[in-house]
Amino acid sequence: MPQRIRILPEIITNKIAAGEVVERPASVIKELIENSLDADADDITVEITAGGRRLIKIADNGHGMSREDALLSLERHATSKIRTDSDLDGILTLGFRGEALPSIASVSRFRLATREAASLEGTEIIVEGGRVKDVRACGMAPGTVITVEQIFFNTPARLKFLRSAETETGHVGDTVTRMAISRPDVAFTCISDGRELLRVQRGDLLRRVSQALGKDAALDLHTVDSSNNGITVTGFISAPTTVRSTTSAMFTYINGRFVRDRVVQHAIMQAYRGVIDRGRYPIVALFVALPPGEVDVNVHPTKHEVRFRRQPVVHDALQNALEEVLRSSPWLTRHQEQSAQGAQATSQAYRERIAAAAQASLNLTRRETPFHTSTNTCDKRSTNPVAASPSNVDTTTVSEPSTPFQPEAATRESQGYFSSLAIIGQFHAEYILCQSGNELVIIDQHAASERVAYQRLRQQCESSGVESQRLLFPETLELSFAETVVAQRFQADLAKIGFELEPFGGNTIIIAAVPRMAADTNGTILVRDILAELATLGISVAFREKLDALLARIACHSVMRGVHPLDNRQIAELLRSMDETSFVASCPHGRPVSHVITLTELEKIFKRT
Ligand code: ADP
Ligand code: MG
């Protein structure tokens, strides 16, 4: 019998490997930047023409390669990064498979030029479709320059899958951005058709993020820095008000490697759940570091996916790290700090102006003394400059909060943001207006009370169960078939959140008790609402997973809705409880609770500036 099975020649196996590693120009660039970073480069330049279809060129100032190594680097499974089986369990470099260079070289016209700092000249290797055409010495600066021309010229099927130059350029931009955010200590330049797409200097992460994503994004980023169970989470996350409609600004890294991981993504969205609208995504640049043995990066040739040894531990560490930041809503106080600085500056300017005015009038009086007309006023001014009549002060440029709105207890350091606000009053009996330094703070009273109620309910739920109140006159309720099914199925669970519902034959139930917090509302409407919600969520999902939605429902029923006049005492009470509430910046459905209009914005409206 003739031999059927044959070992494939390397030129073919490389092409097959290229099918996995080299999908498009952006994937070539990812592999080559990884190599540059592994070679300790701190300056990397990427150049493409026609979206990388015509040319891709990457130059680095890393340690370069000797002639022997350069030739070896093009062999399949040739790597300097691991040696033994056990090295696979502790990978600290970005590459390790020894596949990228031979794969790329097998599907393009490829040129590798490289020089070690210690050698006098570099080595240049020309490869075409995987065949080495020439090896020669060349003059160059230390480092490595790789040029990839006419990618997929010998694999027409692949070539067909490439998109327009614009689309491919977009992918390249995304890739370079991801890599650039992962290493703020490395300078990156990306040039497309002679035009600069990105140029970032070495610096810190915040600066890098703001260079890559725009200054606006960076303004609202908050530091994450937590360490638990051997897992550290560091980086920045945006306030729930600074969001995007896609996940494109979510940069997550595991041990320095960019990943798009389901577990990681889920943990982040869990943390933002309830403070961000559905279909909105935060801006994050997050670095999860864990012992290399805890994570397997050898899941897919592109290494975009990872597998965690202790998945739930990583998930919870990440979620907790983010919740820690979100819970305290740092963006509120940051606003306040900025505003306070503004106010301080204003008061300072105001005081200086008053002092100058007082001094001027003092000088004037001195000169005027013989006439003795205005001594009294002047005396007053000089001893108590703040009482100067406004006509003596240029009020157009100076705005000091007038006394009634002066934050009463602003001096109490421990006071929370909302309690420190000076209450102006209510608008339309739906919104609370307050002042904080140079800012007008508008609070949606329904959203605010809903969040407060929701957090209380959650707290009760986590400790001894939601407080229940028995109805003096139990009510009967006629249900739909689906509602009856969920009422029966979840009777015990509903009891834990304060509902006592007893079957009364057929599709009728008796409402014996409701959550205390919602005792003042119409019990039948509330129960119907809860059961309808449960029925839509379906009975297959565990009650625990529906809990948040149900608590949000109860919270919504238990608080004032629509127009609801409040006096200042009630407002102060609400503000105080807001300070005691986690995630207070948005209501349980993710809508914002407060909005700030700055003095500058007002001045623009009134064309004062
Ligand atoms: P891997 O990165 O998985 O080791 P590659 O095929 O990407 O495999 O690269 C093969 C080897 O070539 C690397 O292990 C490294 O030693 C060397 N190499 C590749 N690119 C560079 C570079 N830019 N500078 C220095 N050495 C490089
Ligand atoms: Mg590599």
XYZ file of C-alpha atoms and ligand atoms in Angstrom:
637
model
C 0.000 0.000 0.000
C 1.355 3.403 -0.865
C 1.925 5.763 2.028
C -1.032 8.100 2.433
C 0.097 10.302 5.240
C 2.879 12.791 4.755
C 4.484 15.421 6.953
C 3.821 18.777 5.324
C 6.735 20.921 4.225
C 7.359 23.869 6.513
C 6.395 26.422 3.925
C 2.858 25.015 4.017
C 2.640 24.652 7.785
C 3.690 28.267 8.105
C 0.914 29.314 5.767
C -1.547 27.305 7.835
C -0.307 28.947 11.026
C -0.596 32.317 9.299
C -4.279 31.557 8.849
C -4.664 31.752 12.607
C -2.229 34.475 13.580
C -2.395 36.794 10.585
C -5.929 37.796 9.888
C -5.338 41.324 8.641
C -2.719 44.095 8.783
C -3.737 44.964 12.340
C -2.918 41.442 13.530
C 0.540 41.651 11.937
C 1.075 44.930 13.757
C -0.051 43.468 17.058
C 2.452 40.618 16.758
C 5.291 42.889 15.699
C 4.672 45.442 18.459
C 4.587 42.579 20.963
C 7.982 41.493 19.703
C 9.338 45.041 19.997
C 8.063 45.304 23.561
C 9.521 41.903 24.429
C 12.819 43.237 23.040
C 12.668 46.097 25.583
C 12.115 48.818 23.003
C 10.899 52.132 24.397
C 10.256 53.828 21.068
C 8.148 52.133 18.407
C 7.081 53.543 15.055
C 4.400 51.958 12.908
C 3.907 53.014 9.309
C 1.268 51.756 6.904
C 0.098 52.597 3.425
C -3.324 51.712 2.039
C -4.473 50.435 5.426
C -1.452 48.136 5.563
C -2.441 46.279 2.419
C 0.466 47.723 0.521
C 2.996 48.273 3.284
C 3.457 47.727 6.997
C 6.662 48.871 8.612
C 7.596 48.652 12.262
C 10.774 50.114 13.646
C 11.936 49.740 17.235
C 14.960 50.604 19.350
C 14.967 47.283 21.180
C 17.897 44.918 21.717
C 17.889 43.626 18.155
C 19.214 40.259 17.005
C 22.507 38.765 15.938
C 22.785 37.384 12.411
C 22.294 33.799 13.665
C 19.268 34.692 15.754
C 17.750 36.715 12.943
C 17.910 33.676 10.668
C 16.545 31.426 13.399
C 13.700 33.813 14.230
C 12.144 32.967 10.869
C 11.975 29.263 11.645
C 8.742 27.907 12.983
C 8.678 27.409 16.774
C 11.902 29.338 17.159
C 11.673 31.548 20.210
C 13.978 33.098 22.765
C 11.166 33.427 25.285
C 10.589 29.945 26.640
C 12.835 26.924 26.853
C 11.108 24.214 28.829
C 7.671 22.824 29.327
C 7.463 24.370 32.784
C 8.162 27.852 31.347
C 4.684 27.671 29.812
C 3.211 28.005 33.296
C 4.930 31.273 34.055
C 4.953 33.321 30.884
C 6.019 36.906 31.451
C 6.653 37.924 27.847
C 3.953 38.786 25.324
C 5.138 36.227 22.798
C 6.229 32.630 23.353
C 4.846 30.561 20.482
C 7.574 31.343 17.975
C 5.030 31.593 15.206
C 4.566 35.199 14.258
C 7.639 35.942 12.148
C 7.577 32.747 10.023
C 3.799 33.054 9.574
C 3.944 36.681 8.470
C 6.930 36.003 6.227
C 5.089 33.131 4.549
C 2.220 35.304 3.321
C 4.011 38.498 2.266
C 7.124 40.098 0.836
C 9.045 40.420 4.045
C 12.189 42.209 5.123
C 13.830 41.934 8.511
C 16.632 44.321 9.369
C 18.098 44.090 12.822
C 21.194 45.138 14.750
C 22.399 44.543 18.266
C 23.889 47.622 19.916
C 27.257 45.884 20.343
C 27.714 44.932 16.695
C 28.997 47.315 14.076
C 26.494 46.439 11.406
C 23.059 44.998 11.067
C 21.660 42.008 9.199
C 19.066 42.249 6.488
C 17.019 39.234 5.442
C 14.665 39.300 2.475
C 11.920 36.682 2.383
C 9.253 36.217 -0.263
C 6.252 34.015 0.402
C 8.246 32.147 3.021
C 11.418 31.635 0.911
C 14.575 33.375 2.015
C 15.865 35.343 -0.992
C 18.808 37.177 0.432
C 20.798 37.663 3.613
C 23.265 40.537 3.791
C 24.891 43.025 6.099
C 23.383 46.475 6.346
C 24.039 49.766 8.062
C 21.392 50.791 10.589
C 20.795 52.093 14.109
C 20.518 49.446 16.855
C 17.077 47.883 16.946
C 14.828 46.122 14.488
C 12.916 47.239 11.397
C 10.424 44.858 9.829
C 8.764 45.627 6.510
C 5.773 43.646 5.267
C 4.704 44.399 1.718
C 1.759 43.073 -0.265
C 0.322 40.982 2.490
C -1.517 37.851 1.242
C -0.084 38.286 -2.275
C 0.241 34.486 -2.440
C -3.013 33.617 -0.640
C -5.737 35.185 -2.825
C -8.541 33.704 -0.729
C -7.251 35.623 2.294
C -6.726 38.786 0.322
C -10.410 38.830 -0.586
C -11.340 39.063 3.065
C -9.489 42.317 3.597
C -11.730 45.353 3.857
C -11.246 48.841 2.479
C -8.090 50.754 3.300
C -10.111 52.970 5.706
C -11.490 50.001 7.610
C -8.094 48.347 7.859
C -6.557 51.652 8.972
C -9.201 51.816 11.685
C -8.216 48.364 12.930
C -4.559 49.336 12.904
C -5.337 52.509 14.894
C -7.276 50.471 17.467
C -4.456 47.978 17.802
C -1.763 50.604 18.267
C -3.964 52.437 20.792
C -4.446 49.258 22.831
C -0.740 48.582 22.880
C 0.049 52.217 23.639
C -2.286 52.256 26.644
C -0.697 49.051 27.927
C 2.748 50.670 28.056
C 2.743 54.391 28.896
C 6.511 54.082 29.406
C 7.014 53.477 25.686
C 6.724 56.156 22.981
C 4.528 55.188 20.021
C 4.067 56.760 16.627
C 1.613 55.542 14.028
C 1.671 56.964 10.505
C -0.861 56.097 7.834
C -0.281 57.205 4.224
C 2.143 59.821 5.496
C -0.361 61.205 7.994
C 0.171 60.924 11.728
C -2.591 58.860 13.372
C -1.078 58.788 16.815
C 2.038 60.111 18.482
C 2.493 59.654 22.202
C 5.469 60.450 24.354
C 6.585 58.430 27.335
C 4.562 59.392 30.409
C 2.070 58.130 32.949
C -1.086 56.163 32.319
C -3.538 59.013 32.778
C -1.685 61.141 30.281
C -1.515 58.228 27.865
C -5.250 57.595 28.146
C -6.015 61.247 27.577
C -3.703 61.333 24.536
C -5.273 58.205 23.123
C -8.927 58.835 23.910
C -9.178 62.585 24.125
C -8.893 64.990 26.997
C -12.644 64.938 27.699
C -12.518 61.257 28.477
C -9.571 61.652 30.802
C -11.200 64.453 32.793
C -13.687 62.095 34.322
C -11.465 59.145 35.089
C -11.056 57.835 38.607
C -8.268 55.789 40.073
C -8.722 52.099 40.797
C -6.073 50.564 42.989
C -6.878 47.460 44.921
C -5.228 44.252 45.872
C -6.963 41.145 47.109
C -6.300 37.433 47.126
C -3.080 37.924 45.195
C -4.911 39.809 42.471
C -4.216 43.478 41.940
C -6.437 45.736 39.905
C -5.107 49.145 38.926
C -5.971 51.789 36.385
C -8.784 54.206 35.699
C -12.512 54.022 35.212
C -14.940 56.702 34.108
C -17.826 58.175 36.037
C -21.133 56.643 34.907
C -21.896 59.943 33.198
C -18.954 59.606 30.819
C -20.006 56.666 28.710
C -19.806 55.293 25.203
C -22.372 53.350 23.232
C -19.905 50.570 22.435
C -17.225 48.714 24.337
C -14.550 50.407 22.216
C -13.176 52.459 25.099
C -12.891 49.501 27.453
C -9.231 48.617 27.646
C -8.556 45.623 29.830
C -5.238 43.933 30.347
C -4.284 40.741 32.085
C -0.642 40.737 33.145
C -0.002 43.496 30.637
C -1.661 41.704 27.747
C -4.731 43.225 26.106
C -7.624 40.816 26.346
C -11.246 40.780 25.403
C -12.413 38.428 28.045
C -15.977 37.531 28.886
C -15.281 37.189 32.603
C -13.473 40.510 32.777
C -16.160 42.303 30.788
C -18.902 40.785 32.905
C -17.229 41.809 36.157
C -16.931 45.410 34.953
C -20.517 45.623 33.788
C -21.685 44.013 37.045
C -19.964 46.792 38.953
C -21.619 49.446 36.780
C -24.987 47.698 36.827
C -27.592 50.062 38.126
C -25.438 53.164 37.767
C -25.220 53.162 34.008
C -27.948 52.986 31.362
C -28.470 49.778 29.458
C -26.485 49.722 26.229
C -23.925 52.178 27.590
C -20.355 51.284 28.412
C -17.821 53.011 30.626
C -14.360 54.111 29.625
C -11.854 51.935 31.426
C -8.129 51.290 31.329
C -7.705 48.442 33.775
C -4.757 46.266 34.546
C -5.311 43.000 36.329
C -2.131 41.424 37.627
C -2.057 37.903 38.972
C 0.569 35.197 39.373
C 1.345 33.872 35.860
C 0.419 30.353 36.945
C -3.120 31.554 37.639
C -3.838 32.393 34.050
C -3.432 30.427 30.844
C -2.746 32.681 27.871
C -2.148 29.777 25.536
C -5.807 29.388 24.599
C -5.772 30.914 21.158
C -2.915 31.821 18.781
C -3.888 35.512 18.911
C -3.804 35.362 22.727
C -6.819 37.675 22.964
C -8.499 35.152 25.187
C -7.288 33.783 28.484
C -8.399 31.129 30.915
C -8.294 31.750 34.642
C -7.527 29.012 37.102
C -9.841 30.596 39.665
C -12.333 32.411 37.489
C -14.804 33.458 40.209
C -12.006 34.872 42.342
C -10.751 37.052 39.494
C -14.292 38.106 38.624
C -15.078 39.159 42.177
C -11.744 40.869 42.756
C -12.351 42.990 39.679
C -15.975 43.736 40.458
C -15.150 44.645 44.062
C -12.291 46.898 43.015
C -14.593 48.869 40.740
C -17.506 48.949 43.141
C -15.226 50.350 45.806
C -14.644 53.353 43.558
C -18.175 53.670 42.195
C -19.773 53.341 45.618
C -18.204 56.550 46.819
C -19.030 58.449 43.600
C -15.707 60.326 43.585
C -16.720 62.433 40.586
C -19.193 64.323 42.781
C -16.531 65.465 45.204
C -14.108 66.135 42.403
C -16.665 68.556 40.991
C -17.012 70.021 44.424
C -13.261 70.381 44.887
C -12.906 72.079 41.536
C -15.833 74.284 42.314
C -14.501 75.049 45.781
C -11.195 76.024 44.237
C -13.119 78.243 41.862
C -15.103 79.722 44.721
C -11.994 80.238 46.738
C -10.322 81.985 43.855
C -13.388 84.122 43.477
C -13.564 84.962 47.155
C -9.893 85.752 47.093
C -10.348 88.078 44.121
C -13.415 89.492 45.788
C -11.573 90.194 49.011
C -8.687 91.784 47.185
C -11.048 93.975 45.241
C -12.915 94.999 48.379
C -9.653 95.715 50.136
C -8.525 97.806 47.188
C -11.846 99.624 47.095
C -11.664 100.210 50.827
C -8.135 101.472 50.514
C -9.116 103.752 47.659
C -12.020 105.223 49.563
C -9.830 105.564 52.620
C -7.350 107.558 50.604
C -10.228 109.519 49.207
C -11.663 110.239 52.656
C -8.322 111.300 53.902
C -8.205 113.793 51.153
C -11.860 114.592 51.711
C -11.614 114.922 55.472
C -11.941 118.700 55.440
C -15.374 118.328 53.892
C -16.348 115.663 56.368
C -19.173 114.402 54.252
C -18.686 110.701 54.044
C -16.534 109.803 57.015
C -19.129 107.531 58.556
C -19.550 105.362 55.545
C -15.852 105.277 55.044
C -15.203 104.277 58.594
C -17.616 101.473 58.202
C -15.983 100.393 55.005
C -12.538 100.418 56.409
C -13.419 98.461 59.501
C -15.797 96.112 57.804
C -14.896 95.979 54.153
C -17.357 93.242 53.360
C -20.215 95.555 54.175
C -19.166 97.894 51.403
C -22.076 98.844 49.258
C -22.038 96.913 45.993
C -21.958 100.138 44.007
C -18.391 100.567 45.151
C -17.457 97.165 43.867
C -17.312 95.997 40.329
C -19.784 93.178 40.676
C -19.748 92.234 37.045
C -16.558 90.295 37.405
C -16.898 89.206 40.979
C -19.653 86.993 42.205
C -19.707 86.085 45.820
C -22.540 83.852 46.968
C -25.033 86.053 48.777
C -25.620 85.212 52.425
C -28.881 83.251 52.314
C -27.266 80.561 50.185
C -23.977 80.455 51.999
C -23.453 76.787 52.775
C -24.350 76.834 56.408
C -22.151 74.075 57.696
C -19.618 73.933 54.897
C -16.929 74.145 57.508
C -17.810 70.749 58.897
C -15.116 68.706 57.233
C -16.696 65.306 57.516
C -19.858 66.445 55.824
C -20.859 64.624 52.645
C -21.229 66.281 49.287
C -24.997 66.529 49.238
C -25.365 67.721 52.851
C -22.834 70.418 52.136
C -24.981 71.886 49.383
C -26.816 75.122 50.110
C -30.494 74.589 49.421
C -32.066 77.134 47.094
C -35.431 75.445 46.839
C -37.555 73.374 44.534
C -38.405 73.727 40.886
C -41.711 72.451 39.593
C -42.035 70.414 42.792
C -39.926 67.784 41.037
C -36.395 69.080 41.156
C -34.280 70.320 44.018
C -32.032 73.293 43.340
C -28.887 73.768 45.367
C -25.689 75.701 45.244
C -22.144 74.492 45.698
C -19.527 77.181 45.270
C -19.821 78.291 41.680
C -22.189 75.552 40.697
C -25.903 75.224 40.461
C -26.754 71.649 41.387
C -30.068 70.277 40.161
C -31.295 67.056 41.746
C -34.044 64.842 40.383
C -35.844 64.180 43.656
C -37.575 61.045 42.430
C -34.377 59.485 41.114
C -32.557 60.441 44.310
C -35.160 59.018 46.678
C -35.427 55.931 44.537
C -31.700 55.259 44.860
C -31.812 55.880 48.613
C -34.773 53.522 49.036
C -33.206 50.912 46.789
C -29.937 50.843 48.695
C -31.825 50.555 51.991
C -33.832 47.662 50.632
C -30.669 45.945 49.459
C -29.099 46.425 52.839
C -32.136 44.962 54.598
C -32.145 42.126 52.114
C -28.514 41.318 52.808
C -28.963 41.347 56.583
C -32.230 39.983 57.906
C -34.559 40.336 54.943
C -36.740 43.233 53.859
C -38.886 44.612 56.667
C -42.477 43.673 56.139
C -45.719 45.314 57.227
C -48.932 43.354 57.676
C -51.967 44.936 56.101
C -54.793 45.784 58.452
C -57.229 44.690 55.779
C -55.657 42.010 53.575
C -56.536 42.488 49.949
C -57.449 39.896 47.368
C -55.984 40.019 43.910
C -57.058 38.323 40.673
C -54.013 37.227 38.663
C -53.232 36.067 35.160
C -52.139 32.482 34.711
C -48.477 33.425 34.291
C -48.586 35.617 37.387
C -50.168 32.847 39.447
C -47.376 30.487 38.423
C -44.629 32.887 39.505
C -46.490 33.829 42.710
C -46.596 30.151 43.719
C -43.140 29.324 42.543
C -41.480 32.224 44.323
C -43.777 32.519 47.365
C -40.948 31.859 49.839
C -38.530 34.184 48.033
C -41.114 36.944 47.882
C -41.578 36.589 51.642
C -37.896 37.471 52.049
C -38.478 40.758 50.297
C -41.480 41.570 52.453
C -44.448 40.140 50.561
C -46.828 37.702 52.185
C -48.995 36.315 49.454
C -51.385 33.489 50.212
C -53.154 31.374 47.609
C -56.926 31.828 47.743
C -58.041 29.259 45.204
C -57.853 29.512 41.425
C -55.964 32.523 40.215
C -56.713 34.589 43.293
C -54.263 35.452 46.042
C -54.464 37.355 49.283
C -51.945 40.084 49.993
C -51.325 39.818 53.737
C -48.159 41.931 53.978
C -46.003 44.206 51.824
C -42.516 45.711 52.319
C -42.724 48.288 55.101
C -41.054 50.891 52.969
C -43.873 50.662 50.436
C -46.657 50.331 53.005
C -48.186 53.666 52.059
C -48.647 52.821 48.412
C -51.382 50.883 46.752
C -50.523 47.274 47.633
C -52.411 45.665 44.781
C -50.685 47.776 42.157
C -47.300 47.059 43.714
C -47.850 43.298 43.896
C -49.234 43.170 40.368
C -46.204 45.092 39.187
C -43.797 42.784 40.974
C -45.468 39.655 39.658
C -45.609 41.049 36.139
C -41.894 41.834 36.360
C -41.200 38.307 37.602
C -43.324 36.818 34.840
C -41.448 38.777 32.148
C -38.108 37.762 33.587
C -39.285 34.157 33.329
C -39.282 31.390 35.872
C -36.193 29.650 34.601
C -33.831 32.275 35.993
C -32.956 32.076 39.678
C -34.787 34.487 41.952
C -31.480 35.872 43.149
C -30.783 37.161 39.678
C -34.109 38.918 39.502
C -33.722 40.423 42.915
C -32.223 43.737 41.868
C -34.971 44.390 39.359
C -37.605 43.611 41.984
C -35.999 45.776 44.654
C -35.833 48.601 42.121
C -39.570 48.144 41.561
C -40.337 48.295 45.266
C -38.084 51.330 45.630
C -39.855 53.046 42.780
C -43.247 52.424 44.409
C -42.119 53.520 47.826
C -40.957 57.003 46.911
C -42.606 60.199 45.798
C -43.432 60.275 42.166
C -44.094 63.210 39.882
C -44.906 66.539 41.423
C -44.226 66.510 45.144
C -43.689 69.713 47.105
C -40.950 69.519 49.731
C -39.965 72.023 52.383
C -36.335 72.811 53.135
C -36.285 70.466 56.104
C -37.437 67.556 53.954
C -34.919 68.489 51.289
C -32.118 68.597 53.873
C -33.243 65.185 55.129
C -33.096 63.744 51.606
C -29.660 65.270 50.976
C -28.399 63.770 54.211
C -29.639 60.309 53.340
C -28.121 60.654 49.879
C -24.726 61.037 51.513
C -25.258 57.804 53.376
C -26.107 55.979 50.185
C -23.762 54.040 47.928
C -23.908 54.516 44.152
C -25.966 57.646 44.742
C -24.990 59.333 41.480
C -27.649 57.479 39.552
C -31.045 55.927 40.163
C -31.391 52.117 40.181
C -32.260 52.231 36.472
C -29.025 54.048 35.723
C -30.431 57.535 35.124
C -28.471 60.415 36.628
C -29.571 61.817 39.961
C -27.991 65.229 39.759
C -26.785 67.691 37.182
C -24.429 70.600 37.588
C -24.538 73.927 35.779
C -21.468 76.021 36.419
C -21.395 79.752 36.798
C -19.336 79.936 33.607
C -22.048 78.065 31.729
C -24.669 80.470 33.032
C -22.526 83.423 32.096
C -22.288 82.039 28.590
C -26.072 81.715 28.410
C -26.459 85.330 29.464
C -23.639 86.411 27.179
C -21.709 87.892 30.052
C -18.443 86.436 28.874
P 7.747 34.743 19.752
O 7.538 36.181 19.914
O 6.537 33.943 20.123
O 8.985 34.227 20.397
P 8.083 35.432 16.993
O 7.998 34.610 15.744
O 7.197 36.566 17.113
O 7.905 34.434 18.191
O 9.588 35.900 17.130
C 10.633 34.950 17.136
C 11.839 35.444 17.889
O 12.450 36.506 17.170
C 11.532 36.025 19.249
O 11.515 35.036 20.246
C 12.670 37.016 19.448
O 13.787 36.388 20.003
C 13.032 37.441 18.032
N 12.454 38.769 17.683
C 11.328 38.988 16.997
N 11.104 40.310 16.846
C 12.112 40.952 17.465
C 12.444 42.328 17.673
N 11.668 43.316 17.209
N 13.575 42.614 18.348
C 14.369 41.611 18.823
N 14.096 40.312 18.667
C 12.990 39.949 17.989
Mg 6.164 37.290 18.861
